[in-house]
Coordinates of C-alpha atoms in Angstrom, one line a residue:
Chain A
M10 CA -36.0 52.5 56.0
I11 CA -36.5 52.1 53.8
G12 CA -37.3 55.6 53.5
D13 CA -36.7 58.1 56.1
A14 CA -35.0 59.9 53.2
K15 CA -36.5 60.5 49.8
Y16 CA -34.4 59.8 46.8
H17 CA -37.2 60.3 44.3
S18 CA -40.2 62.6 44.3
L19 CA -43.1 63.6 42.2
D20 CA -43.5 67.0 40.4
P21 CA -47.2 67.9 41.2
S22 CA -47.3 70.2 38.1
K23 CA -46.6 67.2 35.9
C24 CA -48.6 64.4 37.6
I25 CA -51.9 63.9 35.9
G26 CA -53.2 61.4 38.5
C27 CA -53.6 58.6 36.1
T28 CA -53.0 55.5 38.3
H29 CA -50.3 53.9 36.0
C30 CA -47.5 54.2 38.6
M31 CA -49.8 53.0 41.4
K32 CA -50.7 49.9 39.5
S33 CA -47.1 49.1 38.6
C34 CA -45.6 49.4 42.1
P35 CA -44.5 46.0 43.4
T36 CA -44.9 47.0 47.1
E37 CA -48.2 48.9 46.7
A38 CA -46.4 52.0 48.0
I39 CA -48.4 54.5 45.9
R40 CA -51.8 56.0 46.3
V41 CA -53.6 58.8 44.4
V42 CA -54.7 61.5 46.8
N43 CA -56.5 64.7 45.5
G44 CA -55.7 63.7 42.0
L45 CA -51.9 63.3 42.6
A46 CA -49.7 60.3 43.2
V47 CA -48.2 60.0 46.7
I48 CA -45.3 57.7 47.5
D49 CA -45.2 56.0 50.9
H50 CA -41.5 56.1 51.4
E51 CA -41.8 53.5 54.2
R52 CA -42.8 50.9 51.6
C53 CA -40.8 52.1 48.6
V54 CA -37.8 49.9 47.6
Y55 CA -36.6 52.4 45.0
C56 CA -37.0 49.9 42.1
G57 CA -38.1 52.7 39.7
Q58 CA -41.1 51.0 38.3
C59 CA -43.2 54.1 38.8
H60 CA -40.8 56.2 36.7
R61 CA -41.1 53.8 33.8
A62 CA -44.9 53.7 34.1
C63 CA -45.4 57.4 34.2
P64 CA -46.6 58.8 30.9
T65 CA -45.6 62.4 31.8
H66 CA -42.2 61.8 33.5
A67 CA -43.6 63.4 36.7
F68 CA -41.2 61.5 38.9
Y69 CA -37.7 62.9 39.3
V70 CA -34.6 61.8 41.0
E71 CA -32.8 63.8 43.6
Q72 CA -29.2 64.5 42.8
D73 CA -26.1 66.2 44.1
D74 CA -24.8 69.3 42.4
L75 CA -22.1 68.4 39.9
A76 CA -20.2 71.6 40.9
M77 CA -19.4 70.0 44.3
I78 CA -16.7 67.9 42.6
R79 CA -14.6 71.1 42.4
S80 CA -13.9 71.1 46.1
F81 CA -11.6 68.1 45.7
K82 CA -8.1 67.9 44.3
Y83 CA -8.5 64.3 43.1
R84 CA -12.0 64.0 41.5
V85 CA -12.8 60.4 40.9
I86 CA -15.7 59.3 38.8
L87 CA -16.9 55.8 39.5
F88 CA -19.3 54.4 37.0
P89 CA -20.7 51.0 36.1
S90 CA -19.5 49.7 32.7
I91 CA -23.0 50.0 31.3
M92 CA -22.4 53.8 31.1
I93 CA -20.0 53.1 28.1
G94 CA -22.6 50.8 26.5
Q95 CA -25.1 53.6 26.0
F96 CA -22.9 55.8 23.8
P97 CA -23.4 55.6 20.1
G98 CA -21.1 53.1 18.5
K99 CA -19.1 55.9 16.7
Y100 CA -17.6 57.0 20.0
S101 CA -14.6 55.0 21.1
E102 CA -13.7 54.3 24.8
D103 CA -10.8 56.7 24.5
Q104 CA -13.2 59.5 23.4
I105 CA -15.7 58.7 26.2
Y106 CA -12.9 58.7 28.8
D107 CA -11.6 61.9 27.4
G108 CA -15.1 63.4 27.6
L109 CA -15.3 62.5 31.3
K110 CA -12.0 64.3 31.9
K111 CA -13.4 67.4 30.1
V112 CA -16.4 67.3 32.4
G113 CA -14.0 67.9 35.3
F114 CA -12.9 64.5 36.7
T115 CA -9.3 63.8 37.2
H116 CA -9.5 60.0 37.6
I117 CA -11.8 57.5 35.9
Y118 CA -12.7 54.1 37.4
E119 CA -15.3 51.8 36.0
V120 CA -16.6 50.1 39.1
E121 CA -16.2 46.5 38.0
Q122 CA -12.5 46.2 38.9
P123 CA -10.5 44.5 40.1
M124 CA -13.1 41.8 39.5
Q125 CA -11.2 38.7 40.6
V126 CA -11.2 40.1 44.1
M127 CA -15.0 40.3 44.1
I128 CA -15.3 36.8 42.6
D129 CA -13.0 35.3 45.1
S130 CA -14.7 37.1 48.0
I131 CA -18.1 35.8 47.0
N132 CA -16.7 32.3 46.5
E133 CA -15.4 32.4 50.1
V134 CA -18.9 33.0 51.3
L135 CA -20.4 30.2 49.2
A136 CA -17.7 27.8 50.3
D137 CA -18.6 28.4 54.0
K138 CA -20.9 25.5 55.1
E139 CA -22.8 28.0 57.4
T140 CA -24.0 30.0 54.5
P141 CA -27.7 29.4 53.9
K142 CA -28.5 28.3 50.4
P143 CA -29.5 29.5 47.9
A144 CA -27.3 32.5 48.7
I145 CA -28.7 35.7 47.2
S146 CA -26.5 38.4 45.7
I147 CA -26.8 41.9 47.3
Y148 CA -25.8 43.5 44.0
C149 CA -29.2 45.2 43.4
P150 CA -30.1 47.4 46.3
A151 CA -33.8 47.4 45.3
I152 CA -33.8 43.6 45.8
V153 CA -32.1 43.9 49.2
R154 CA -34.8 46.3 50.3
L155 CA -37.6 44.2 48.8
I156 CA -36.3 41.2 50.8
Q157 CA -35.9 43.1 54.0
G158 CA -39.5 44.4 53.8
R159 CA -41.5 41.7 52.1
Y160 CA -39.4 38.5 52.5
P161 CA -37.7 39.1 55.9
S162 CA -37.0 35.4 56.5
L163 CA -34.7 35.4 53.4
T164 CA -32.4 38.2 54.7
E165 CA -30.1 35.5 56.1
N166 CA -29.6 34.3 52.5
L167 CA -28.1 37.6 51.4
I168 CA -24.4 37.4 50.7
L169 CA -22.6 39.9 53.0
R170 CA -20.2 41.3 50.4
K171 CA -20.4 44.9 49.2
A172 CA -21.3 45.9 45.6
P173 CA -18.8 46.7 42.9
H174 CA -19.0 50.5 43.5
N175 CA -17.5 49.9 46.9
L176 CA -14.8 47.7 45.5
A177 CA -13.7 50.3 42.9
A178 CA -13.9 53.1 45.5
H179 CA -11.6 51.3 47.9
F180 CA -9.4 50.4 45.0
A181 CA -9.2 53.9 43.7
V182 CA -8.4 55.3 47.2
E183 CA -5.6 52.8 47.7
Q184 CA -4.1 53.6 44.3
L185 CA -4.3 57.3 44.7
M186 CA -2.8 57.3 48.1
L187 CA 0.1 55.2 46.8
E188 CA 0.6 58.0 44.3
G189 CA 0.8 60.4 47.2
A190 CA -2.7 61.8 47.5
L191 CA -4.1 62.5 51.0
R192 CA -7.5 60.8 51.8
E193 CA -9.2 64.1 52.3
E194 CA -8.1 65.3 48.9
I195 CA -9.9 62.5 47.2
G196 CA -13.5 63.0 46.2
L197 CA -15.4 59.8 45.1
F198 CA -18.4 60.3 42.8
Y199 CA -20.6 57.5 41.7
A200 CA -22.5 57.8 38.4
T201 CA -25.7 55.9 39.2
P202 CA -28.0 54.1 36.8
C203 CA -30.9 54.0 39.2
I204 CA -32.5 55.3 42.3
A205 CA -31.8 52.2 44.3
K206 CA -28.1 52.7 44.0
I207 CA -28.5 56.3 45.2
A208 CA -30.2 55.0 48.3
A209 CA -27.5 52.4 48.6
V210 CA -24.9 55.1 48.7
K211 CA -26.8 57.7 50.8
S212 CA -28.4 55.3 53.3
P213 CA -26.5 52.1 52.9
V214 CA -27.7 48.7 54.3
G215 CA -25.1 46.7 56.1
E216 CA -22.5 49.4 56.4
S217 CA -22.5 52.5 58.7
E218 CA -21.4 54.9 56.1
S219 CA -20.7 54.7 52.4
I220 CA -17.2 55.5 51.2
V221 CA -18.7 57.5 48.2
D222 CA -18.9 61.3 48.6
G223 CA -21.5 62.2 46.0
I224 CA -23.8 61.0 43.4
V225 CA -24.1 61.9 39.7
N226 CA -27.2 60.8 37.9
M227 CA -26.1 58.8 34.8
N228 CA -28.4 60.6 32.4
Q229 CA -27.0 63.9 33.5
L230 CA -23.5 62.8 33.2
Y231 CA -24.3 61.3 29.7
N232 CA -25.6 64.7 28.6
E233 CA -22.6 66.5 30.0
V234 CA -20.2 64.2 28.2
M235 CA -22.1 64.4 25.0
K236 CA -21.7 68.2 25.1
V237 CA -17.9 68.0 25.2
I238 CA -17.1 64.7 23.6
S239 CA -14.6 65.0 20.7
D240 CA -15.3 63.6 17.3
D241 CA -11.6 63.6 16.5
V242 CA -9.0 61.1 17.5
V243 CA -8.0 61.7 21.1
D244 CA -4.9 60.5 23.1
D245 CA -4.8 56.8 23.8
N246 CA -5.9 56.3 27.4
T247 CA -6.2 52.5 27.4
V248 CA -3.8 52.4 30.4
Q249 CA -6.7 53.6 32.6
R250 CA -8.6 50.4 31.7
K251 CA -5.8 47.9 32.4
N252 CA -7.6 46.3 35.3
L253 CA -10.8 45.9 33.5
S254 CA -11.9 42.3 32.5
T255 CA -14.5 40.5 30.5
E256 CA -16.1 39.4 33.8
G257 CA -16.2 42.9 35.1
I258 CA -17.8 44.4 32.0
N259 CA -20.5 41.7 31.9
W260 CA -21.1 41.9 35.7
S261 CA -24.0 44.3 35.5
L262 CA -25.8 42.4 32.8
T263 CA -28.2 39.5 33.4
R264 CA -26.2 36.3 34.2
G265 CA -23.1 38.5 34.6
E266 CA -22.8 37.3 38.2
S267 CA -24.6 34.0 38.3
C268 CA -22.4 32.4 35.6
H269 CA -19.4 32.4 38.1
F270 CA -20.9 30.9 41.2
G271 CA -22.1 27.5 42.5
S272 CA -22.7 24.4 40.6
R273 CA -26.3 25.5 40.1
S274 CA -27.3 29.1 39.8
I275 CA -30.3 31.2 38.7
A276 CA -30.4 34.7 37.3
I277 CA -33.6 36.8 37.5
D278 CA -34.2 40.3 36.2
G279 CA -37.3 42.4 36.5
I280 CA -38.9 43.3 39.9
H281 CA -42.1 41.5 39.2
N282 CA -40.2 38.3 38.2
A283 CA -38.2 38.7 41.4
V284 CA -41.3 39.0 43.5
R285 CA -42.8 35.8 42.1
F286 CA -39.5 34.0 42.5
L287 CA -38.9 35.1 46.1
E288 CA -42.5 33.9 46.9
R289 CA -41.5 30.4 45.8
L290 CA -38.2 30.6 47.5
E291 CA -39.8 31.6 50.8
N292 CA -42.1 28.6 50.4
D293 CA -39.0 26.4 50.2
Q294 CA -40.1 25.3 46.7
V295 CA -36.7 25.9 45.2
K296 CA -34.3 23.1 45.9
G297 CA -30.6 22.5 45.2
I298 CA -29.8 26.0 43.9
D299 CA -26.5 27.5 45.3
F300 CA -26.6 31.1 44.0
I301 CA -29.2 33.5 42.9
E302 CA -28.5 36.7 41.0
M303 CA -31.5 39.0 41.1
R304 CA -31.9 42.5 39.6
A305 CA -34.9 44.8 39.7
C306 CA -34.6 46.0 36.2
D307 CA -35.4 44.1 33.0
Q308 CA -32.0 43.5 31.3
S309 CA -30.4 44.3 34.7
C310 CA -28.6 47.6 34.9
A311 CA -28.8 48.2 31.2
G312 CA -32.5 48.8 31.9
G313 CA -31.8 51.3 34.8
I314 CA -34.1 54.3 34.7
L315 CA -31.3 56.8 34.5
L316 CA -29.8 55.3 31.3
T317 CA -30.3 57.2 28.1
G318 CA -29.5 54.4 25.6
N319 CA -31.8 51.6 24.6
R320 CA -31.3 48.7 27.0
F321 CA -30.9 46.0 24.4
M322 CA -28.4 48.0 22.4
T323 CA -26.5 48.8 25.5
V324 CA -26.3 45.1 26.3
E325 CA -25.1 44.3 22.8
R326 CA -22.4 46.9 22.8
L327 CA -21.2 45.7 26.2
E328 CA -21.1 42.1 25.3
R329 CA -19.0 42.9 22.3
R330 CA -16.8 45.1 24.3
A331 CA -16.3 42.4 27.0
K332 CA -14.9 40.0 24.4
R333 CA -12.0 42.4 23.7
Y334 CA -10.8 42.4 27.4
P335 CA -8.7 39.8 29.2
S336 CA -10.2 37.4 31.7
A337 CA -10.1 38.6 35.4
K338 CA -7.7 35.9 36.3
E339 CA -5.1 37.2 33.8
I340 CA -5.0 40.6 35.4
H341 CA -2.3 41.2 38.0
L342 CA -2.5 44.2 40.3
E343 CA 0.6 46.2 41.0
N344 CA 0.7 45.6 44.7
N345 CA -0.6 42.1 44.1
Q346 CA -1.7 39.7 46.8
E347 CA -1.3 42.1 49.7
N348 CA -3.5 44.6 48.0
S349 CA -6.2 42.2 47.3
Q350 CA -6.3 40.8 50.8
E351 CA -6.9 44.4 52.1
L352 CA -9.6 45.0 49.6
K353 CA -11.3 41.7 50.4
R354 CA -11.5 42.7 54.1
K355 CA -13.1 46.0 53.1
L356 CA -15.7 44.2 51.1
I357 CA -17.3 42.5 54.1
L358 CA -20.7 43.8 55.0
D359 CA -22.3 44.0 58.4
P360 CA -25.3 41.7 58.9
I361 CA -28.4 42.8 57.2
V362 CA -31.5 42.9 59.4
P363 CA -35.1 42.2 58.3
K364 CA -37.3 45.2 58.2
P365 CA -40.8 43.8 57.7
H366 CA -43.5 46.2 56.8
F367 CA -46.7 45.4 58.7
A368 CA -49.8 46.5 57.0
F369 CA -51.8 46.2 60.2
G370 CA -49.3 47.2 62.8
K371 CA -47.1 45.2 65.2
D372 CA -49.7 44.3 67.8
R373 CA -50.9 40.8 66.7
V374 CA -54.3 41.0 68.5
K375 CA -55.1 44.4 66.9
A376 CA -53.7 43.3 63.6
M377 CA -56.0 40.3 63.6
E378 CA -59.0 42.4 64.3
K379 CA -58.1 44.8 61.5
M380 CA -57.5 41.9 59.2
D381 CA -60.9 40.4 59.9
K382 CA -62.4 43.8 59.3
A383 CA -60.6 44.2 56.0
Q384 CA -61.7 40.8 54.9
R385 CA -65.4 41.7 55.6
I386 CA -64.9 45.0 53.7
V387 CA -63.5 43.2 50.7
C388 CA -66.9 41.3 50.5
F389 CA -68.6 44.7 49.7
L390 CA -66.1 45.8 47.0
P391 CA -66.5 44.8 43.4
G392 CA -63.1 43.2 42.9
I393 CA -62.5 45.1 39.6
D394 CA -59.2 46.5 40.9
C395 CA -59.8 49.6 38.8
G396 CA -57.9 52.1 40.9
A397 CA -60.5 54.8 40.8
C398 CA -60.6 54.8 44.6
G399 CA -56.9 55.9 44.6
A400 CA -55.7 52.5 45.8
P401 CA -54.1 49.9 43.5
N402 CA -56.7 47.2 44.1
C403 CA -59.8 46.4 46.2
H404 CA -57.7 44.6 48.8
A405 CA -55.4 47.6 49.2
L406 CA -58.4 49.8 49.6
A407 CA -59.9 47.6 52.3
E408 CA -56.5 47.7 54.1
D409 CA -56.4 51.5 53.8
M410 CA -59.9 51.7 55.2
V411 CA -59.1 49.7 58.4
N412 CA -56.1 51.9 58.8
N413 CA -58.3 55.0 58.6
K414 CA -56.7 56.1 55.3
A415 CA -59.8 55.6 53.1
K416 CA -63.5 55.3 53.3
M417 CA -66.2 53.2 51.8
S418 CA -67.4 56.0 49.5
D419 CA -64.0 56.0 47.8
C420 CA -65.2 53.1 45.8
I421 CA -67.1 54.6 42.9
F422 CA -69.1 51.4 42.3
L423 CA -70.2 51.1 45.9
Q424 CA -71.1 54.7 45.8
Q425 CA -73.1 54.2 42.6
K426 CA -75.0 51.3 44.4
W427 CA -75.8 53.6 47.3
V428 CA -77.2 56.2 44.9
D429 CA -79.3 53.5 43.3
E430 CA -80.5 52.4 46.8
G431 CA -81.3 56.0 47.6
R432 CA -78.8 56.1 50.5
I433 CA -77.0 59.1 49.1
N434 CA -77.9 61.6 46.4
A435 CA -76.2 61.8 43.1
R436 CA -74.8 65.3 43.8
K437 CA -73.1 64.1 46.9
A438 CA -71.7 61.1 45.1
F439 CA -70.2 63.4 42.4
L440 CA -68.7 65.7 44.9
N441 CA -66.9 62.7 46.5
I442 CA -65.4 61.8 43.2
Q443 CA -64.3 65.4 42.6
K444 CA -62.7 65.5 46.0
K445 CA -60.6 62.5 45.1
W446 CA -59.7 63.4 41.6
G447 CA -59.9 67.2 41.4
T448 CA -62.7 69.6 40.4
D449 CA -61.6 70.2 36.8
R450 CA -61.1 66.6 36.1
F451 CA -64.4 65.9 34.5
K452 CA -64.8 68.9 32.2
A453 CA -64.6 68.4 28.5
D454 CA -61.4 70.2 28.0
C455 CA -58.5 69.4 25.6
N456 CA -56.0 71.3 27.7
K457 CA -56.6 69.6 31.0
R458 CA -54.3 67.3 32.7
G459 CA -54.4 63.7 31.3
R460 CA -55.5 65.0 27.9
R461 CA -54.9 62.7 25.0
N462 CA -51.2 63.4 24.2
E463 CA -50.2 62.7 27.8
G464 CA -51.6 59.2 27.9
F465 CA -50.1 56.1 26.4
Chain B
M15 CA -59.8 34.1 61.6
K16 CA -60.3 31.3 59.1
L17 CA -59.0 30.7 55.6
T18 CA -60.3 27.8 53.4
F19 CA -59.1 26.5 50.0
N20 CA -59.9 23.6 47.7
I21 CA -57.2 21.4 46.1
Q22 CA -57.6 19.5 42.9
G23 CA -55.8 16.1 42.7
G24 CA -53.3 16.0 39.9
D25 CA -53.1 19.8 39.5
F26 CA -49.4 20.4 40.2
T27 CA -49.6 23.7 38.3
H28 CA -51.6 25.4 41.0
A29 CA -50.1 23.6 44.1
G30 CA -48.8 26.2 46.5
K31 CA -51.7 28.7 46.4
P32 CA -53.0 27.9 49.9
S33 CA -49.4 28.1 51.4
S34 CA -48.8 31.4 49.7
E35 CA -52.0 32.9 51.0
V36 CA -51.5 31.6 54.5
K37 CA -48.0 33.0 54.5
K38 CA -49.2 36.4 53.4
V39 CA -51.7 36.6 56.3
L40 CA -49.1 35.3 58.9
K41 CA -46.6 37.9 57.7
Q42 CA -49.2 40.7 58.1
L43 CA -49.8 39.4 61.6
N44 CA -46.2 39.9 62.6
V45 CA -45.5 36.2 63.1
D46 CA -41.7 35.7 63.2
G47 CA -40.0 34.6 59.9
K48 CA -38.8 31.3 61.1
T49 CA -42.2 30.2 62.3
V50 CA -43.8 31.4 59.1
K51 CA -41.3 29.4 57.1
N52 CA -42.0 26.2 59.1
I53 CA -45.7 26.5 58.7
V54 CA -45.5 27.2 55.0
I55 CA -43.1 24.3 54.3
A56 CA -45.4 21.9 56.2
L57 CA -48.5 23.1 54.5
Y58 CA -46.9 23.0 51.0
E59 CA -45.9 19.4 51.7
A60 CA -49.4 18.5 52.7
E61 CA -50.8 20.2 49.7
V62 CA -48.5 18.3 47.3
N63 CA -49.5 15.1 49.0
V64 CA -53.1 15.8 48.2
V65 CA -52.2 16.8 44.6
A66 CA -50.0 13.8 44.1
H67 CA -52.1 11.0 45.7
A68 CA -55.7 12.1 46.2
W69 CA -58.6 13.0 44.0
K70 CA -59.5 16.2 45.8
G71 CA -59.1 17.9 49.1
T72 CA -59.6 21.0 51.3
V73 CA -57.3 23.1 53.4
S74 CA -58.6 25.2 56.3
A75 CA -56.4 27.3 58.5
E76 CA -57.6 28.7 61.8
I77 CA -55.5 31.5 63.1
D78 CA -55.7 32.9 66.6
E79 CA -53.5 35.0 68.8
N80 CA -51.0 32.3 69.7
K81 CA -51.2 29.6 67.1
I82 CA -52.3 28.3 63.7
T83 CA -54.2 25.1 63.3
I84 CA -54.3 23.7 59.8
F85 CA -56.6 20.9 58.6
V86 CA -55.9 19.2 55.3
E87 CA -58.5 16.7 54.4
D88 CA -58.8 14.7 51.2
D89 CA -60.8 12.1 49.3
G90 CA -58.2 9.7 48.2
P91 CA -56.7 6.2 48.6
G92 CA -55.7 6.8 52.2
I93 CA -52.4 5.7 53.9
P94 CA -52.3 2.0 54.8
D95 CA -49.4 2.2 57.2
I96 CA -48.9 5.7 58.6
E97 CA -45.8 4.7 60.6
L98 CA -44.1 3.5 57.4
A99 CA -45.1 6.6 55.5
M100 CA -43.5 8.7 58.2
Q101 CA -40.1 7.2 57.4
A102 CA -37.8 9.5 55.4
G103 CA -37.5 8.3 51.8
Y104 CA -40.5 6.0 51.9
S105 CA -42.7 6.8 48.9
T106 CA -45.6 5.3 47.0
A107 CA -45.6 8.1 44.4
S108 CA -46.0 7.0 40.7
K109 CA -43.1 7.4 38.3
Q110 CA -45.1 10.2 36.6
V111 CA -45.2 12.2 39.9
R112 CA -41.5 11.5 40.6
D113 CA -40.6 12.6 37.1
M114 CA -42.1 16.0 38.0
G115 CA -39.8 16.4 40.9
F116 CA -42.2 15.4 43.6
G117 CA -42.7 12.2 45.6
A118 CA -39.2 11.8 47.1
G119 CA -40.7 10.3 50.3
M120 CA -39.9 13.4 52.4
G121 CA -43.4 14.8 52.7
L122 CA -44.6 13.4 56.0
P123 CA -41.2 13.6 57.7
N124 CA -40.9 17.2 56.6
M125 CA -44.4 18.0 58.0
K126 CA -43.4 16.4 61.3
K127 CA -40.2 18.4 61.4
N128 CA -41.8 21.7 60.8
T129 CA -44.9 21.5 63.0
D130 CA -45.4 21.5 66.8
E131 CA -48.2 19.0 66.6
L132 CA -49.1 16.7 63.7
L133 CA -52.0 14.3 63.7
I134 CA -52.8 12.0 60.8
E135 CA -55.9 9.9 60.4
S136 CA -56.5 7.8 57.4
I137 CA -59.0 5.3 56.1
V138 CA -57.8 3.2 53.1
G139 CA -60.0 3.8 50.1
K140 CA -61.7 6.8 51.6
G141 CA -59.2 9.5 52.5
T142 CA -56.8 11.2 54.9
K143 CA -57.2 13.9 57.5
V144 CA -54.2 15.8 58.7
K145 CA -54.1 18.3 61.6
M146 CA -51.1 20.5 62.1
V147 CA -50.6 23.0 64.9
N148 CA -47.8 25.6 65.1
Y149 CA -47.5 28.0 68.0
F150 CA -46.3 31.5 67.5
K151 CA -43.3 32.7 69.5

């Protein structure tokens, strides 16, 4: 897929090989090899847990060059409302919008508009008797990838409607073309709060090609705006927010979606919470629920890894802001019905296919042999799940071994036992550990990697 | 390949562990999603039956290339009339169990619906043995 492309990488000069990321990964996609973390992009769902867990900020997110916007006459910045929520309270929406113009954008669209179109569109899906329940929102791309890979039987529960960034993109294009712009003159740039949304734009699931032309990381955009933002009163630009609603502003927050749909709905945030819930869902232990909102980050997008502001303060500012806006129902588009019908049509996604990840390969007979072998290997391992072998737990190490990606001596406890039994000498055992974790790792040295100020 | 688990009667908190573990293995073996779902639903119902009615029980799952055979055996009150118990909505669950959201009388019908073969043997006052077979596609 999930990752033929890489949207985040690891800076080897910063990685201290400490196992934090490996232990936090919900899909066991990280191993430590030669003292450095390595991401298996096949398994990665871009949830960003590893970024949060890393004490040295060694992970970084790929991004497009902001200079590329200059090649378009109409430069549209699309950003989720949470972008506004991060700014210190002293800056008004007018000043933030003015700052975005100064950065070089000609048109500003918060993505959660026109929200009634999205709400109606999802309600259409829910009203269809054929829709499997509970229907699961596709809003969070990390969740979509998690379901495709780990819970393939639930892909049919995903609601085939695009995310708000597509909504606003189509909306912006329509509006600009009505004003006389040519499609090729319009550049659409999405300010992303996370890696998952980058992947959703660059290699979308359920659409052949995304409408968005480029990505701007939200933390970079935040810094750019902070450089140029005015402390003085700027021109009133409220008119640019006339299609924004309470529902839209709250959409990216937890319960922002679920509160609109079905007679019974559930909202879940945090990837590990999602994993536990999907497990139950797949066992058919969740009955009578119509709609599930599920986001990989704690506090939903306010907790995105590319946000600068504190997630709880961001939520608070947004909730306050949302109250000042009209309800989505009260907003009337200029070209009204006709316009919305066209937008609705563009929101429909192609079917999403399961992409299960098989730890032991697709051939069932071989997989069973490997699994049997892995189960026997686990009997020899201590079950401490320490990570010193470079795998997140003993089971993962056993799986790696049968896939020829690790060996028995990677387990430091097993190796110690062998030394005790006289099967290998202590020197050889130590060399094995050095091979895994690096030669300078075990010196008493205050300047080495992983020294005290780099830990938690 | 064989997986075995113990079930404690009355322990609703931990019901679902065997079905989750079996599911994990089946997914790793590339069994198609629909079949996995059927198996897991049937096994979970069987587990809940043991938890709701019996004193203790065991689950053992034997997996080979083409099928999974699951045995759920318990020490419990047994089922006096299996045919009656197979009817949708028939339940002998206590109010306490029903209040917890179980015991709707769909257990055995659901197991029947989700398995290719279902065999139930029961001795009143002693216990119940369930054998379920699902073939992989």
